[in-house]
Amino acid sequence: MSLRIRTIARLTGIREATLRAWERRYGFPRPERSENNYRVYSRDEVEAVRRVAKLMEEGLSVSEAIAQVRDEPARSILSGARRMERFWAAVMVMDAEAADAVLSEAQVGLDATTYCDTVLIPLLREMASRLDVAREHLASALVRQRLRMLLAGMERVGEGPRALLACPARDHHEGGLLALGVHLKARGWRVTLLGADTPAEALEGACMQVRPDVVALSFLRRRDAEDFVAVLSEAMHACAPTPVVVGGPGAREHLKTLFTLGAQYAESAEELIAVWQQARNAQNRP
């Protein structure tokens, strides 16, 4: 994912001018250039900047903090890979306690979004290619439990917009939805999570109760065009007039259809927030 410097400044609390000064003086961070010659940054660069900011809060100078962060990746990648192999080994022998202990160990020293993005979601993505059905169910349950605990344990900051998150009917894979909740909550949003396999009538009742600013639906399950139209149409009718933003591989292959139905598409919390802001600005225009 490529992010602009304005977004990096907002996510890290480091001013754009400071980031440019660091780049000139220390060669850090290292953005790439887009086709329009804008600076664009990877998620790894965001986390590196956050780490530098934290080290500076702990008393290091900017040069010392950058030097330490530059020296961390090789060590952390190696130790992280070894730790995850211990997770897979525990899952292979169906030792849930040992696998969960690895997840606890991996969380030490990481903030919620970093733990989500660098540990939990990568594990979910690998499961289908590594495990049989029984072991995948065990491992998936452990990771989803961690994501739920992570989301529940995050302190709410202020009274930001409210998002209602759900997987549509017959879609049971909520890992991506939980990760979205973590990222939204970290940005000050209020999150109401309905979770997997949410029927339209449940969406309607929740919308009437909590009055969300946006409804986010995660389609992971692949559907034919007719089924996709039926499920999304029913969900949008249940949520109306609240804007509906759709994500996930099960929706990506039906982009034209979902836009025709009046939904929007987003692949990250940043994109969802941008879509919501655009919709709100359009409503406020005279």
Tab-separated table of C-alpha atoms in Angstrom:
chain	number	residue	atom	x	y	z
A	1	MET	CA	0.000	0.000	0.000
A	2	SER	CA	1.378	3.457	-0.943
A	3	LEU	CA	0.589	6.428	1.300
A	4	ARG	CA	1.197	10.143	0.738
A	5	ILE	CA	3.315	12.252	3.096
A	6	ARG	CA	0.217	14.079	4.381
A	7	THR	CA	-1.229	10.758	5.482
A	8	ILE	CA	2.059	9.721	7.101
A	9	ALA	CA	2.139	12.961	9.075
A	10	ARG	CA	-1.417	12.389	10.299
A	11	LEU	CA	-0.785	8.750	11.228
A	12	THR	CA	2.497	9.373	13.067
A	13	GLY	CA	2.128	12.885	14.503
A	14	ILE	CA	5.349	13.986	12.752
A	15	ARG	CA	4.943	17.153	10.677
A	16	GLU	CA	5.468	17.007	6.906
A	17	ALA	CA	8.280	19.574	7.137
A	18	THR	CA	10.033	17.429	9.761
A	19	LEU	CA	9.740	14.292	7.627
A	20	ARG	CA	11.255	16.136	4.652
A	21	ALA	CA	14.080	17.469	6.845
A	22	TRP	CA	14.844	13.955	8.112
A	23	GLU	CA	14.889	12.677	4.546
A	24	ARG	CA	17.372	15.364	3.450
A	25	ARG	CA	19.677	15.002	6.448
A	26	TYR	CA	19.497	11.305	7.331
A	27	GLY	CA	18.047	9.633	4.238
A	28	PHE	CA	15.108	8.537	6.411
A	29	PRO	CA	12.368	7.712	5.709
A	30	ARG	CA	12.881	6.482	2.148
A	31	PRO	CA	9.823	7.303	0.029
A	32	GLU	CA	9.360	6.244	-3.544
A	33	ARG	CA	8.021	8.589	-6.176
A	34	SER	CA	4.621	8.165	-7.798
A	35	GLU	CA	3.948	8.750	-11.488
A	36	ASN	CA	3.030	12.338	-10.543
A	37	ASN	CA	6.340	12.685	-8.640
A	38	TYR	CA	4.662	12.683	-5.216
A	39	ARG	CA	6.395	11.057	-2.263
A	40	VAL	CA	4.699	7.740	-1.441
A	41	TYR	CA	5.468	5.567	1.565
A	42	SER	CA	4.946	1.907	2.413
A	43	ARG	CA	3.284	0.642	5.591
A	44	ASP	CA	6.751	-0.454	6.798
A	45	GLU	CA	7.993	3.137	6.521
A	46	VAL	CA	5.021	4.330	8.593
A	47	GLU	CA	5.866	1.896	11.364
A	48	ALA	CA	9.547	2.915	11.233
A	49	VAL	CA	8.615	6.587	11.658
A	50	ARG	CA	6.340	5.682	14.577
A	51	ARG	CA	9.200	3.769	16.180
A	52	VAL	CA	11.561	6.739	15.788
A	53	ALA	CA	8.981	9.041	17.391
A	54	LYS	CA	8.584	6.660	20.345
A	55	LEU	CA	12.340	6.399	20.880
A	56	MET	CA	12.617	10.193	20.836
A	57	GLU	CA	9.897	10.394	23.492
A	58	GLU	CA	12.066	8.040	25.562
A	59	GLY	CA	14.992	10.481	25.374
A	60	LEU	CA	17.019	9.551	22.272
A	61	SER	CA	18.111	12.199	19.809
A	62	VAL	CA	16.654	12.027	16.315
A	63	SER	CA	19.940	10.703	14.877
A	64	GLU	CA	20.221	8.035	17.610
A	65	ALA	CA	16.590	6.969	17.150
A	66	ILE	CA	16.920	6.670	13.367
A	67	ALA	CA	20.163	4.704	13.705
A	68	GLN	CA	18.503	2.272	16.128
A	69	VAL	CA	15.432	1.783	13.942
A	70	ARG	CA	17.623	1.183	10.888
A	71	ASP	CA	19.444	-1.551	12.785
A	72	GLU	CA	16.249	-3.261	13.967
A	73	PRO	CA	14.704	-4.791	10.799
A	74	ALA	CA	17.190	-7.624	10.206
A	75	ARG	CA	17.055	-8.739	13.830
A	76	SER	CA	13.290	-8.371	14.160
A	77	ILE	CA	12.528	-10.142	10.878
A	78	LEU	CA	14.676	-13.111	11.866
A	79	SER	CA	13.260	-13.376	15.396
A	80	GLY	CA	9.731	-12.831	14.108
A	81	ALA	CA	10.106	-15.595	11.512
A	82	ARG	CA	11.384	-18.007	14.146
A	83	ARG	CA	8.518	-17.114	16.462
A	84	MET	CA	5.932	-17.715	13.750
A	85	GLU	CA	7.440	-21.077	12.899
A	86	ARG	CA	6.873	-22.003	16.528
A	87	PHE	CA	3.237	-20.972	16.077
A	88	TRP	CA	2.827	-23.196	13.009
A	89	ALA	CA	4.589	-26.081	14.755
A	90	ALA	CA	2.202	-25.828	17.723
A	91	VAL	CA	-0.812	-25.717	15.411
A	92	MET	CA	0.395	-28.800	13.528
A	93	VAL	CA	0.254	-30.852	16.750
A	94	MET	CA	-3.045	-29.173	17.733
A	95	ASP	CA	-1.493	-27.552	20.816
A	96	ALA	CA	-3.729	-24.502	21.176
A	97	GLU	CA	-2.129	-23.334	24.432
A	98	ALA	CA	1.369	-23.295	22.952
A	99	ALA	CA	0.181	-21.514	19.805
A	100	ASP	CA	-1.656	-18.913	21.875
A	101	ALA	CA	1.456	-18.392	24.008
A	102	VAL	CA	3.402	-17.525	20.849
A	103	LEU	CA	0.762	-14.933	19.966
A	104	SER	CA	1.109	-13.408	23.443
A	105	GLU	CA	4.893	-13.271	23.081
A	106	ALA	CA	4.630	-11.638	19.660
A	107	GLN	CA	2.442	-8.846	21.044
A	108	VAL	CA	5.027	-7.566	23.525
A	109	GLY	CA	6.163	-4.056	22.672
A	110	LEU	CA	3.785	-3.578	19.730
A	111	ASP	CA	0.918	-1.146	19.485
A	112	ALA	CA	-2.467	-2.418	18.362
A	113	THR	CA	-2.213	-1.616	14.660
A	114	THR	CA	1.362	-2.904	14.344
A	115	TYR	CA	0.473	-6.169	16.081
A	116	CYS	CA	-2.553	-6.516	13.830
A	117	ASP	CA	-0.696	-5.758	10.582
A	118	THR	CA	2.629	-7.509	11.172
A	119	VAL	CA	1.561	-10.586	13.139
A	120	LEU	CA	-2.144	-11.463	13.113
A	121	ILE	CA	-3.252	-10.651	9.570
A	122	PRO	CA	-0.185	-12.245	7.909
A	123	LEU	CA	-0.946	-15.448	9.849
A	124	LEU	CA	-4.539	-15.457	8.631
A	125	ARG	CA	-3.378	-15.019	5.042
A	126	GLU	CA	-1.004	-17.994	5.243
A	127	MET	CA	-3.354	-20.498	6.824
A	128	ALA	CA	-5.106	-21.800	3.749
A	129	SER	CA	-1.804	-22.684	2.070
A	130	ARG	CA	-0.239	-24.250	5.173
A	131	LEU	CA	-2.959	-26.134	7.012
A	132	ASP	CA	-5.673	-28.722	6.561
A	133	VAL	CA	-9.237	-27.793	7.466
A	134	ALA	CA	-9.123	-28.879	11.125
A	135	ARG	CA	-5.852	-27.076	11.877
A	136	GLU	CA	-6.956	-24.005	9.937
A	137	HIS	CA	-10.083	-23.805	12.113
A	138	LEU	CA	-7.987	-24.032	15.275
A	139	ALA	CA	-5.446	-21.432	14.158
A	140	SER	CA	-8.078	-19.090	12.752
A	141	ALA	CA	-10.060	-19.181	15.970
A	142	LEU	CA	-6.955	-18.262	17.993
A	143	VAL	CA	-6.050	-15.333	15.736
A	144	ARG	CA	-9.620	-14.031	15.542
A	145	GLN	CA	-9.859	-14.235	19.323
A	146	ARG	CA	-6.708	-12.111	19.546
A	147	LEU	CA	-8.157	-9.570	17.127
A	148	ARG	CA	-11.366	-9.355	19.147
A	149	MET	CA	-9.398	-8.909	22.391
A	150	LEU	CA	-7.268	-6.259	20.709
A	151	LEU	CA	-10.317	-4.330	19.518
A	152	ALA	CA	-12.108	-4.608	22.863
A	153	GLY	CA	-9.019	-3.512	24.802
A	154	MET	CA	-8.359	-0.331	22.830
A	155	GLU	CA	-9.306	2.895	24.562
A	156	ARG	CA	-11.749	5.072	22.688
A	157	VAL	CA	-10.356	8.502	21.882
A	158	GLY	CA	-13.069	11.152	21.708
A	159	GLU	CA	-16.423	10.976	19.987
A	160	GLY	CA	-15.448	10.295	16.390
A	161	PRO	CA	-17.710	9.018	13.620
A	162	ARG	CA	-19.402	5.665	14.178
A	163	ALA	CA	-18.868	2.692	11.869
A	164	LEU	CA	-21.037	-0.417	11.851
A	165	LEU	CA	-18.979	-3.409	10.684
A	166	ALA	CA	-20.371	-6.718	9.437
A	167	CYS	CA	-19.848	-9.654	7.126
A	168	PRO	CA	-22.950	-10.244	4.994
A	169	ALA	CA	-25.104	-13.340	5.143
A	170	ARG	CA	-23.201	-16.646	4.662
A	171	ASP	CA	-19.793	-14.933	4.924
A	172	HIS	CA	-18.034	-16.393	7.953
A	173	HIS	CA	-14.478	-15.010	7.651
A	174	GLU	CA	-14.295	-11.895	9.833
A	175	GLY	CA	-10.525	-11.472	10.245
A	176	GLY	CA	-10.281	-8.574	7.797
A	177	LEU	CA	-13.337	-6.950	9.350
A	178	LEU	CA	-11.768	-7.126	12.818
A	179	ALA	CA	-8.542	-5.599	11.480
A	180	LEU	CA	-10.566	-2.764	9.968
A	181	GLY	CA	-12.155	-2.180	13.361
A	182	VAL	CA	-8.726	-1.968	15.005
A	183	HIS	CA	-7.528	0.629	12.498
A	184	LEU	CA	-10.696	2.721	12.706
A	185	LYS	CA	-10.690	2.704	16.500
A	186	ALA	CA	-7.016	3.724	16.511
A	187	ARG	CA	-8.061	6.762	14.458
A	188	GLY	CA	-10.718	7.836	16.937
A	189	TRP	CA	-13.747	6.187	15.358
A	190	ARG	CA	-16.453	4.489	17.401
A	191	VAL	CA	-16.853	0.913	16.198
A	192	THR	CA	-19.875	-1.378	16.453
A	193	LEU	CA	-18.985	-4.896	15.342
A	194	LEU	CA	-21.700	-7.330	14.284
A	195	GLY	CA	-19.231	-9.880	12.920
A	196	ALA	CA	-19.723	-12.853	10.625
A	197	ASP	CA	-22.830	-14.024	8.752
A	198	THR	CA	-24.991	-10.971	9.490
A	199	PRO	CA	-28.476	-11.158	7.911
A	200	ALA	CA	-30.093	-8.036	6.489
A	201	GLU	CA	-32.667	-7.816	9.270
A	202	ALA	CA	-29.843	-7.651	11.844
A	203	LEU	CA	-28.193	-4.850	9.863
A	204	GLU	CA	-31.486	-2.958	9.788
A	205	GLY	CA	-32.009	-3.298	13.528
A	206	ALA	CA	-28.452	-2.226	14.300
A	207	CYS	CA	-28.668	0.805	12.024
A	208	MET	CA	-31.894	1.908	13.697
A	209	GLN	CA	-30.300	1.518	17.123
A	210	VAL	CA	-26.823	3.027	16.726
A	211	ARG	CA	-27.342	5.384	13.752
A	212	PRO	CA	-23.897	4.796	12.211
A	213	ASP	CA	-22.170	7.298	9.932
A	214	VAL	CA	-21.092	4.471	7.637
A	215	VAL	CA	-21.704	0.725	7.269
A	216	ALA	CA	-18.714	-1.396	6.199
A	217	LEU	CA	-19.376	-4.855	4.744
A	218	SER	CA	-16.580	-7.403	4.228
A	219	PHE	CA	-17.171	-9.855	1.371
A	220	LEU	CA	-14.556	-12.612	1.481
A	221	ARG	CA	-16.665	-15.463	0.109
A	222	ARG	CA	-16.760	-15.629	-3.673
A	223	ARG	CA	-20.259	-15.329	-5.154
A	224	ASP	CA	-21.715	-15.394	-8.613
A	225	ALA	CA	-23.086	-12.105	-9.927
A	226	GLU	CA	-26.718	-12.912	-9.152
A	227	ASP	CA	-26.002	-13.876	-5.546
A	228	PHE	CA	-23.780	-10.823	-5.017
A	229	VAL	CA	-26.472	-8.465	-6.316
A	230	ALA	CA	-29.132	-10.081	-4.140
A	231	VAL	CA	-27.075	-9.980	-0.937
A	232	LEU	CA	-25.698	-6.458	-1.413
A	233	SER	CA	-29.054	-5.027	-2.510
A	234	GLU	CA	-30.779	-6.462	0.535
A	235	ALA	CA	-28.048	-5.163	2.844
A	236	MET	CA	-28.129	-1.672	1.328
A	237	HIS	CA	-31.911	-1.514	1.612
A	238	ALA	CA	-31.607	-2.504	5.276
A	239	CYS	CA	-28.988	0.193	5.941
A	240	ALA	CA	-30.540	3.053	3.957
A	241	PRO	CA	-29.922	5.966	4.021
A	242	THR	CA	-26.538	5.244	5.653
A	243	PRO	CA	-23.627	5.067	3.165
A	244	VAL	CA	-22.381	1.526	2.571
A	245	VAL	CA	-18.696	0.823	1.886
A	246	VAL	CA	-17.773	-2.664	0.693
A	247	GLY	CA	-14.421	-4.443	0.795
A	248	GLY	CA	-12.806	-7.855	0.419
A	249	PRO	CA	-11.919	-10.168	-2.489
A	250	GLY	CA	-15.520	-11.328	-2.803
A	251	ALA	CA	-16.511	-7.758	-3.708
A	252	ARG	CA	-13.436	-6.849	-5.743
A	253	GLU	CA	-14.555	-9.000	-8.654
A	254	HIS	CA	-17.936	-7.220	-8.767
A	255	LEU	CA	-16.785	-3.591	-8.676
A	256	LYS	CA	-18.952	-2.357	-11.548
A	257	THR	CA	-21.990	-3.997	-10.029
A	258	LEU	CA	-21.500	-2.570	-6.551
A	259	PHE	CA	-20.963	0.946	-7.906
A	260	THR	CA	-24.134	0.589	-9.984
A	261	LEU	CA	-26.034	-0.389	-6.845
A	262	GLY	CA	-24.799	2.774	-5.105
A	263	ALA	CA	-22.194	1.279	-2.767
A	264	GLN	CA	-18.559	2.368	-2.515
A	265	TYR	CA	-15.415	0.214	-2.370
A	266	ALA	CA	-12.403	0.453	-0.046
A	267	GLU	CA	-9.457	-1.830	0.717
A	268	SER	CA	-8.228	-0.167	3.929
A	269	ALA	CA	-9.301	2.027	6.804
A	270	GLU	CA	-7.660	5.009	5.089
A	271	GLU	CA	-9.684	4.435	1.921
A	272	LEU	CA	-12.915	3.941	3.878
A	273	ILE	CA	-12.394	7.208	5.744
A	274	ALA	CA	-11.629	9.027	2.483
A	275	VAL	CA	-14.776	7.625	0.834
A	276	TRP	CA	-16.876	8.594	3.843
A	277	GLN	CA	-15.458	12.129	3.866
A	278	GLN	CA	-16.176	12.530	0.159
A	279	ALA	CA	-19.764	11.358	0.658
A	280	ARG	CA	-20.221	13.735	3.619
A	281	ASN	CA	-18.780	16.690	1.695
A	282	ALA	CA	-21.098	15.931	-1.234
A	283	GLN	CA	-24.113	15.943	1.091
A	284	ASN	CA	-23.085	19.298	2.582
A	285	ARG	CA	-22.734	21.059	-0.750
A	286	PRO	CA	-25.542	23.568	-1.414
